[in-house]
Coordinates of C-alpha atoms (C1' of nucleotides) in Angstrom, one line a residue:
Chain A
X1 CA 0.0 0.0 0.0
X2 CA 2.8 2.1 0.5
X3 CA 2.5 5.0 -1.8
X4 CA 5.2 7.8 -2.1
X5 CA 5.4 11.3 -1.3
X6 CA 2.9 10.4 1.7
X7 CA 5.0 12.8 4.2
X8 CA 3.3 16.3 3.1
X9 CA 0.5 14.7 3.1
X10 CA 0.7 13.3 6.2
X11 CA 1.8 16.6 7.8
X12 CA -1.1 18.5 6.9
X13 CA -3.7 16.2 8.0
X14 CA -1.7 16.2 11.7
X15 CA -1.5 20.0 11.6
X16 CA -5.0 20.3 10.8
X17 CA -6.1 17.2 13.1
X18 CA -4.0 19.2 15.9
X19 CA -6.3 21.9 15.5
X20 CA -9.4 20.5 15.6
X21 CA -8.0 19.1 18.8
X22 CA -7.1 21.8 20.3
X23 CA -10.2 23.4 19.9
X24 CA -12.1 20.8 21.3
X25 CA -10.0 20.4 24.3
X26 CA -9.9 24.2 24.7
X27 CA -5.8 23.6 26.0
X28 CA -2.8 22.0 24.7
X29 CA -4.2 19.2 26.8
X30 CA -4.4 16.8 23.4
X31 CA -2.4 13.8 23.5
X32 CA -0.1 12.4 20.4
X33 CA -2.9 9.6 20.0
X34 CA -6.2 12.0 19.2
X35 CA -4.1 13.8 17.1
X36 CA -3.2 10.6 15.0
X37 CA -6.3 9.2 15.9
X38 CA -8.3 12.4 14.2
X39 CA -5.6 12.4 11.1
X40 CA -7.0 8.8 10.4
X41 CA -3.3 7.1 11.4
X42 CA -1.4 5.5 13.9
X43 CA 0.7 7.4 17.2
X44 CA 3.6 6.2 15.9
X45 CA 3.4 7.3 12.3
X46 CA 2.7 10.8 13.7
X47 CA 6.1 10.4 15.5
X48 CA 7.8 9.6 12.7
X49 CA 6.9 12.4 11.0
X50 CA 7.3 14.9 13.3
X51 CA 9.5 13.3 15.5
X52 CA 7.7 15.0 18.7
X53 CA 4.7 16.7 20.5
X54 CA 6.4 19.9 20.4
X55 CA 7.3 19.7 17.0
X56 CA 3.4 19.0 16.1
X57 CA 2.0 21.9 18.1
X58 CA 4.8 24.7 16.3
X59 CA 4.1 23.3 12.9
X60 CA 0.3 23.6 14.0
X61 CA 0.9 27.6 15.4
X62 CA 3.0 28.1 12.2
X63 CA -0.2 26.8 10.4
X64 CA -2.6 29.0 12.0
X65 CA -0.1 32.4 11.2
X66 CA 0.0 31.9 7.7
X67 CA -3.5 31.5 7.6
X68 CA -4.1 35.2 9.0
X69 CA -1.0 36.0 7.2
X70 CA -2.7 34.7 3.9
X71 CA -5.9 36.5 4.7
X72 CA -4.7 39.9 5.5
X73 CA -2.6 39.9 2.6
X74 CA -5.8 38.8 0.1
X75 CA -7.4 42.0 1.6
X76 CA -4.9 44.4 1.7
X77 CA -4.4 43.8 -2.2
X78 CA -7.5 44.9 -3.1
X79 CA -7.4 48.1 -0.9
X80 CA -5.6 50.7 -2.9
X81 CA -6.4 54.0 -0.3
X82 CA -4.6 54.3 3.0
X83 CA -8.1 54.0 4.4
X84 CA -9.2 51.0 2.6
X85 CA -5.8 49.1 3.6
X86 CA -6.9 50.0 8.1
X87 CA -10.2 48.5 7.2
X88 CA -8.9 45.3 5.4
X89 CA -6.6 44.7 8.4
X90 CA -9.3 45.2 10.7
X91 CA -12.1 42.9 8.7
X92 CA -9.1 40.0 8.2
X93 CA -8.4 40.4 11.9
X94 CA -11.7 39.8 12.7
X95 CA -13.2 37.6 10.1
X96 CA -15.1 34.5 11.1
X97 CA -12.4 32.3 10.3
X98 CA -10.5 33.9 13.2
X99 CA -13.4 33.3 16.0
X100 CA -13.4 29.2 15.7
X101 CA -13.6 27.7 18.4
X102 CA -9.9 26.0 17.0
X103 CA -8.9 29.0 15.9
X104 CA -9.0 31.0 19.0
X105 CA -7.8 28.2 21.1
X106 CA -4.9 27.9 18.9
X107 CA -4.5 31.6 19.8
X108 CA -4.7 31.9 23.5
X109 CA -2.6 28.6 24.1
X110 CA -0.1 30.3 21.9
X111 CA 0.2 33.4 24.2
X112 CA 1.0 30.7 26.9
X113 CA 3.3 28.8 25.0
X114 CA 5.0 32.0 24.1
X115 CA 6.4 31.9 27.9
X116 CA 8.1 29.2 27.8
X117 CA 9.0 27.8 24.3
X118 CA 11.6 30.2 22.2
X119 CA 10.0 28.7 18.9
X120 CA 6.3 29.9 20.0
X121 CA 7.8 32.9 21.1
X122 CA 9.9 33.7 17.5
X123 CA 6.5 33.1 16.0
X124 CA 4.5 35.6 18.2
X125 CA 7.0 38.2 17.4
X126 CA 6.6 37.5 13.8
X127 CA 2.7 37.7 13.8
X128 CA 3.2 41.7 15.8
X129 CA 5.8 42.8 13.5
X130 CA 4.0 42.0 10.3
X131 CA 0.7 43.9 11.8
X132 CA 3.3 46.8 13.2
X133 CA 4.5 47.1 9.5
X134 CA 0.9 46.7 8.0
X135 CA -0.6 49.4 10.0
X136 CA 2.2 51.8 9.7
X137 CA 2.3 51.8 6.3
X138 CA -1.8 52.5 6.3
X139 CA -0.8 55.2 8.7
X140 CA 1.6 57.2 7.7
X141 CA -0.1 58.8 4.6
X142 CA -3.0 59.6 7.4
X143 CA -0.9 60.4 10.3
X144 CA 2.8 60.9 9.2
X145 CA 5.1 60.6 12.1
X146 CA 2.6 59.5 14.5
X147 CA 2.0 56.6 12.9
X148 CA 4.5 54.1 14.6
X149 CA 2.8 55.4 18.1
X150 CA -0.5 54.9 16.5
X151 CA 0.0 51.3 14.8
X152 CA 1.3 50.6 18.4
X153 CA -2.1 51.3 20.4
X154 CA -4.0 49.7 17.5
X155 CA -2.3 46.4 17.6
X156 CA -2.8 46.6 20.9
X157 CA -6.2 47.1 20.6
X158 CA -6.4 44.6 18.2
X159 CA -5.1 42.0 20.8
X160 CA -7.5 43.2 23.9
X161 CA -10.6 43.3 21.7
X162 CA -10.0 39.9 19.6
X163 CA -9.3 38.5 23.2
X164 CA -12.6 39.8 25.1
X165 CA -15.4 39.6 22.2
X166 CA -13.2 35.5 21.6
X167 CA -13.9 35.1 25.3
X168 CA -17.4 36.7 25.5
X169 CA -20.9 35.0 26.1
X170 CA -22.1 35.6 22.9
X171 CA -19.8 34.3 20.6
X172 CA -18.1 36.7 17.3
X173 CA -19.7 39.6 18.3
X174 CA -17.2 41.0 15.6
X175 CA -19.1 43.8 14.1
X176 CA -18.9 45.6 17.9
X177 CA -15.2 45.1 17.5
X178 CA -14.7 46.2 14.4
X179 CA -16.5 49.4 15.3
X180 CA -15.0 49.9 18.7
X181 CA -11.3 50.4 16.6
X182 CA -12.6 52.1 13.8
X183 CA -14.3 54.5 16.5
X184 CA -10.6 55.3 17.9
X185 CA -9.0 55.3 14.5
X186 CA -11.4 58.3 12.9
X187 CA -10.9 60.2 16.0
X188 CA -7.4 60.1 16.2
X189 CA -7.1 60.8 12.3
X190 CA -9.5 63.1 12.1
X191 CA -7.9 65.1 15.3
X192 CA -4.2 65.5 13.2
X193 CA -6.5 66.9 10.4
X194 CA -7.5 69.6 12.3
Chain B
X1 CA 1.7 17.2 66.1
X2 CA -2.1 17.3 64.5
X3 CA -2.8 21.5 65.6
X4 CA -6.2 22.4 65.1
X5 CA -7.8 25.1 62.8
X6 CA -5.1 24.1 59.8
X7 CA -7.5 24.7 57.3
X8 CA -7.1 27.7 56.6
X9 CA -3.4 28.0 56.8
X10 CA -3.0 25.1 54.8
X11 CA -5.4 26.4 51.7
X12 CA -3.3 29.4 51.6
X13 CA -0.1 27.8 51.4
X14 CA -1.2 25.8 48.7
X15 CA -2.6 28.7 46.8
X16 CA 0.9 30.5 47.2
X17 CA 2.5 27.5 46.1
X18 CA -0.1 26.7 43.1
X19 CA 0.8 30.5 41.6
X20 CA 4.2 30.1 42.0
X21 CA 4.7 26.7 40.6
X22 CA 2.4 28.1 37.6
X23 CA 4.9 30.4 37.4
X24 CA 7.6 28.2 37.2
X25 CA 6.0 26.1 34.5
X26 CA 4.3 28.7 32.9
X27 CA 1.1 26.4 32.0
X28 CA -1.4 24.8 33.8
X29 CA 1.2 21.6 34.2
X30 CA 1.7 21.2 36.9
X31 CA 1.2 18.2 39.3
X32 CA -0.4 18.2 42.4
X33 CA 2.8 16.2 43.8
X34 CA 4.8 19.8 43.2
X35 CA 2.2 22.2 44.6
X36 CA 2.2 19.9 47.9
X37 CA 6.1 19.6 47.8
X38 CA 6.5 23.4 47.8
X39 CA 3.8 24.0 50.2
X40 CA 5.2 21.4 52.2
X41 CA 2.8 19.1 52.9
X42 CA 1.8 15.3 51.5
X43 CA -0.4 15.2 47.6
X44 CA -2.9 13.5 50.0
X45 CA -3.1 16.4 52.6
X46 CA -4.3 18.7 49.4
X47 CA -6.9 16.6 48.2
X48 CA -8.1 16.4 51.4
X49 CA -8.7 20.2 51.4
X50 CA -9.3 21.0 48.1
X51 CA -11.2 17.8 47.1
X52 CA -9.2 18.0 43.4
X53 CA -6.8 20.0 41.2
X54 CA -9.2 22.0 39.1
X55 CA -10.3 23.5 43.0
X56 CA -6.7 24.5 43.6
X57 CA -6.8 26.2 40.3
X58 CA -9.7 28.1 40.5
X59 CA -8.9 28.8 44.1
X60 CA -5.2 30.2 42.9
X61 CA -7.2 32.6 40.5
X62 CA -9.7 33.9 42.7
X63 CA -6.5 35.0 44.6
X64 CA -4.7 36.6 42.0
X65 CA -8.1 38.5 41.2
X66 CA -8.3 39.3 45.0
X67 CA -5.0 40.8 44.9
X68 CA -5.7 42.9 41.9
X69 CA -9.1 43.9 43.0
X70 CA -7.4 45.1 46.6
X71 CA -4.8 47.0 44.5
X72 CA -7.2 49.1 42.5
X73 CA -8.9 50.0 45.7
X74 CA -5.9 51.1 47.3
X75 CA -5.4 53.1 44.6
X76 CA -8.8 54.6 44.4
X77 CA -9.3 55.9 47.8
X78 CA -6.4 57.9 47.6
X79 CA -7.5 59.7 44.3
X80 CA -10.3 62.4 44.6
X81 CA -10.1 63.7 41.0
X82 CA -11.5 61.9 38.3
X83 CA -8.5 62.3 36.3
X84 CA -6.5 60.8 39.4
X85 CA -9.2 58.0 39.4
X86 CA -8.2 56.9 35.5
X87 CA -4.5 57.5 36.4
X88 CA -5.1 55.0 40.0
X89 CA -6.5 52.3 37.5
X90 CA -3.7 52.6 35.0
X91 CA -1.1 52.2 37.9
X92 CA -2.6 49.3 39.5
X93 CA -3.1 47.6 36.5
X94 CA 0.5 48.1 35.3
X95 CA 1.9 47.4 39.1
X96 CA 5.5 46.0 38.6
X97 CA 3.2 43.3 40.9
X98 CA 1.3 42.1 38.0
X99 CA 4.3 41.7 35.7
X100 CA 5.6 39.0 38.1
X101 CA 6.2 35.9 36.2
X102 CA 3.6 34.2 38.1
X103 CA 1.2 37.2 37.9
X104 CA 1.6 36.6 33.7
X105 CA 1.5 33.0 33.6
X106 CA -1.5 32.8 35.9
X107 CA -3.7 35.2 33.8
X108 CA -2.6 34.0 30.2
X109 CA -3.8 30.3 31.9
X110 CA -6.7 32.1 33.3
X111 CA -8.2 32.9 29.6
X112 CA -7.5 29.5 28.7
X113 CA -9.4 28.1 31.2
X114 CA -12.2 30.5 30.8
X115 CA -12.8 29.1 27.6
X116 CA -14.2 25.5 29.1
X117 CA -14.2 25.9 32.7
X118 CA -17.6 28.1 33.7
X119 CA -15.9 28.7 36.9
X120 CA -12.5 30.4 35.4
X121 CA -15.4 32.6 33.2
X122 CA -17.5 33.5 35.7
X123 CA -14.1 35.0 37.6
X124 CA -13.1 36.6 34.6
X125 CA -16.3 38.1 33.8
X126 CA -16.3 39.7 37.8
X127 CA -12.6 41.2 36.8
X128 CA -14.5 42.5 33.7
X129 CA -17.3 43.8 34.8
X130 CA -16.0 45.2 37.9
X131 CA -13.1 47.1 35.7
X132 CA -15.9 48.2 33.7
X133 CA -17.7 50.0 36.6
X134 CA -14.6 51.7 37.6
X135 CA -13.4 52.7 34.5
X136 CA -17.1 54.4 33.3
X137 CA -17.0 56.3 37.3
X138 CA -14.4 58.0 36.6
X139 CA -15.1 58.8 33.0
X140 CA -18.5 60.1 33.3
X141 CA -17.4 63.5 34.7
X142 CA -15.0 64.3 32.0
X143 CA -16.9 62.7 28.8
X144 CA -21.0 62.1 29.8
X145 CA -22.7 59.5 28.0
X146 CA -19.5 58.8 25.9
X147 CA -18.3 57.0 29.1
X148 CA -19.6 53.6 29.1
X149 CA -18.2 53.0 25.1
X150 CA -14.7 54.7 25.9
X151 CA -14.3 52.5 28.9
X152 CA -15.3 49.4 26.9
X153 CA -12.1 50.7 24.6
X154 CA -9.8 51.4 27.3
X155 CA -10.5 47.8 28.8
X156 CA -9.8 46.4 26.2
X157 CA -6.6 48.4 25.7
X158 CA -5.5 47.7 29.0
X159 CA -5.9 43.9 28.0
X160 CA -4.2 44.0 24.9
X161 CA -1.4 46.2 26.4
X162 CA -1.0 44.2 29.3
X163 CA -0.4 41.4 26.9
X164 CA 2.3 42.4 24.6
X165 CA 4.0 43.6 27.4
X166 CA 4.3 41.0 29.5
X167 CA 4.7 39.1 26.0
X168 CA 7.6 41.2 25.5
X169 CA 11.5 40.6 25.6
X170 CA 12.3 43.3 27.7
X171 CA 10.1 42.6 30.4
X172 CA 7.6 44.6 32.2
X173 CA 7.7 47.9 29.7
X174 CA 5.0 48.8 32.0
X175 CA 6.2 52.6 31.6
X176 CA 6.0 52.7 27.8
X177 CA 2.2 50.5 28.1
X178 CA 0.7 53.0 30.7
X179 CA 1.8 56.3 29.0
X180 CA 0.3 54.5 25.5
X181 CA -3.2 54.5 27.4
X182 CA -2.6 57.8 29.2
X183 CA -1.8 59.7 25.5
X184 CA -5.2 57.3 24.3
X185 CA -7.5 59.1 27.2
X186 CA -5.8 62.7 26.8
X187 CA -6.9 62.7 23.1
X188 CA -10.7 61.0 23.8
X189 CA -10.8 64.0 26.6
X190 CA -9.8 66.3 25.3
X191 CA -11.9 66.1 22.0
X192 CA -14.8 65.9 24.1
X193 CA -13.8 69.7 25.9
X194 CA -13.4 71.4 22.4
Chain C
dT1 C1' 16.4 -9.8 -9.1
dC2 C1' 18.4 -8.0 -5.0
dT3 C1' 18.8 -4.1 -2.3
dT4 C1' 17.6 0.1 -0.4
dT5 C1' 14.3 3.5 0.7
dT6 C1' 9.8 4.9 2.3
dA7 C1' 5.4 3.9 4.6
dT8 C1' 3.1 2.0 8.2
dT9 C1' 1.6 -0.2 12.6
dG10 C1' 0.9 -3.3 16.8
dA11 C1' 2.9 -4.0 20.8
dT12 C1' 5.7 -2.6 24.4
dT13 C1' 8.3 0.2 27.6
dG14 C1' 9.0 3.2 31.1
dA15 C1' 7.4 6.9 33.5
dC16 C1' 4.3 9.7 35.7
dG17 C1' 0.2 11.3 38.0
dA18 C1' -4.7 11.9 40.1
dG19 C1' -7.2 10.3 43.5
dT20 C1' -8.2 6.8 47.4
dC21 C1' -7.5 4.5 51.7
dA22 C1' -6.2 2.7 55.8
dA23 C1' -3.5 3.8 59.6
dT24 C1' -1.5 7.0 63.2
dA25 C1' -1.9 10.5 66.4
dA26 C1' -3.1 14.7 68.6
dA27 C1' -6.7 17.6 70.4
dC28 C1' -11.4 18.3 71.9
dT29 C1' -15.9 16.6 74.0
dT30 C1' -18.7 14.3 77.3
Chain D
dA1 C1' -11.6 7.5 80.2
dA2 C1' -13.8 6.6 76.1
dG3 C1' -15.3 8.4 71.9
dT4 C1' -15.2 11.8 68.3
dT5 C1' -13.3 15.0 65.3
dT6 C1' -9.3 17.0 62.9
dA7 C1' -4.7 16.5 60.9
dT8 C1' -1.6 13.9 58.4
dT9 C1' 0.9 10.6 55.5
dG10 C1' 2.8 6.3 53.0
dA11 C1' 1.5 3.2 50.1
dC12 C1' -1.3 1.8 46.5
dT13 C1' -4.5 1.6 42.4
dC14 C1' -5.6 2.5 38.0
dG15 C1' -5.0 4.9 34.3
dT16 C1' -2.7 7.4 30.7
dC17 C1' 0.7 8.7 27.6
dA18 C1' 5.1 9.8 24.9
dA19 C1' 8.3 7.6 22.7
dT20 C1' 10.6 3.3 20.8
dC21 C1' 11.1 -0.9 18.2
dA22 C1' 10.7 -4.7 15.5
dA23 C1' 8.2 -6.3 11.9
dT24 C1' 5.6 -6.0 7.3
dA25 C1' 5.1 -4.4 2.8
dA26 C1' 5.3 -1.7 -1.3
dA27 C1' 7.9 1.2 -4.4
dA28 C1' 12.4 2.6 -6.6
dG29 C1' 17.0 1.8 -7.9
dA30 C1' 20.9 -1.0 -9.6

DNA sequence: TCTTTTATTGATTGACGAGTCAATAAACTT
DNA sequence: AAGTTTATTGACTCGTCAATCAATAAAAGA
């Protein structure tokens, strides 16, 4: 049965299987064998792949990041003002994909595996830089030299708000969100114009 | 040996030594063999007062939220001006206490749990709700009606801040995170005034 | 064809951990 | 003094889980 070039293959299924998991378990309580279980294969396949439970959960994190990555990106090309490009990052930030139940777990446990593991860590710093850059760049045509302060508070913002509307009762209450920033951003845009 | 009214002294010990050894971990774990070890006492002696781990957790967080809640209040007493009211949050929030490698760990765990443990939610909707009712007291002097919406921003700013700071390589840039919110509320003020 | 590489798993190892229990003993009650 | 409550632990049970290994088999290469 053996067929070749099984090992990308294989490696997505886990990633995604690792997910799911997570999600479900709401923590990075999943062991090796749901995981493999859920990627329709056996424990010690998935070890031989990935070689460890580390491993699994960074390719996994890695996963999730150029996921957002891919989405901001798709809606920044189509933006062509300044204003347009805030408002895609904003709508990709917040877009339903990011408020799965998987997807936000992934999230959170990522912020606590960023403690303590240098490679979750590297990866967090990659996800703020690319949204520093992002916003700044929307910025500075609106703000000039305010802009870096600016981008700061927003991403900020960006991180409280995703956290409390992923954590509220009613789940993806997005729209509020959304608002809530865009709120801050025309009044601090609006006050330079003055 | 056996000195009666232990209860008490025991349950705190083993809260101390729950947050610290969450600390040390940075996750959730954490075996109750090591909280008992550093609380000096047997694995069986804190089942017997707790009844199981999850009860130690929730018990460590209502602590940490205890703490925070009596530093606000400290705080708050002492300030008679609105303005010094926004400014007593912004400390206590940013207190070189919460930036404590246990403080950090135990809150990042905290939202995790939230997520499936109704007990960890209810807890964090009571820090919510009750940073909520502090933050729209001392807005609605200086910006009326606007106060409730501008203290759902700031909380959220102060959560989002909070994070990337104690995220952060250089740790505890608590400076830098509470003069990013105190420039946020100058501006929202101020534009209200004019 | 024979060998090497890749794919795959069942079974096992070795370790660890949550929760229970019976036993010991001090203090308090009657 | 006898009985009850509170404090305390060592030893144990039962379960789980990460990681390893030996074995099987199909494809590719020589």
């Amino acid at each position: 049965m053996p067929k070749l070039g099984m090992e990308p293959i294989r490696k997505t299924a886990l990633v995604k299987a690792t997910i799911m998991e997570i999600g479900r378990a709401g923590s990075l309580d999943v062991t090796v064998g749901q995981i493999a279980k859920r990627a329709g294969m056996s424990t010690a396949l998935a070890h031989h792949y990935f070689g460890g439970k580390e491993q699994i959960f960074l390719a996994a994190m890695r996963h999730i990041l150029t996921l957002y990555g891919a989405e901001v990106r798709g809606a920044m090309v189509l933006a062509k003002t300044p204003e347009a490009r805030l408002e895609a990052i904003l709508l990709a930030s917040f877009s339903p994909a990011n408020f799965r139940r998987e997807v936000v777990s992934a999230w959170l446990n990522f912020y606590v595996l960023a403690q303590t593991t240098p490679g979750a860590r590297r990866l967090l710093a990659v996800y703020q830089r690319r949204l520093q850059s992002n916003l700044v760049a929307a910025l500075r045509p609106l703000v000039g030299a305010r802009a870096v302060a600016l981008a700061d508070a927003v991403g900020a913002l960006i991180d409280g708000v995703y956290l409390r509307a992923a954590l509220s009762e009613r789940p993806s209450d997005a729209e509020a969100a959304v608002q809530l920033i865009r709120a801050y951003l025309a009044a601090e845009i609006q006050e330079r114009k003055e």
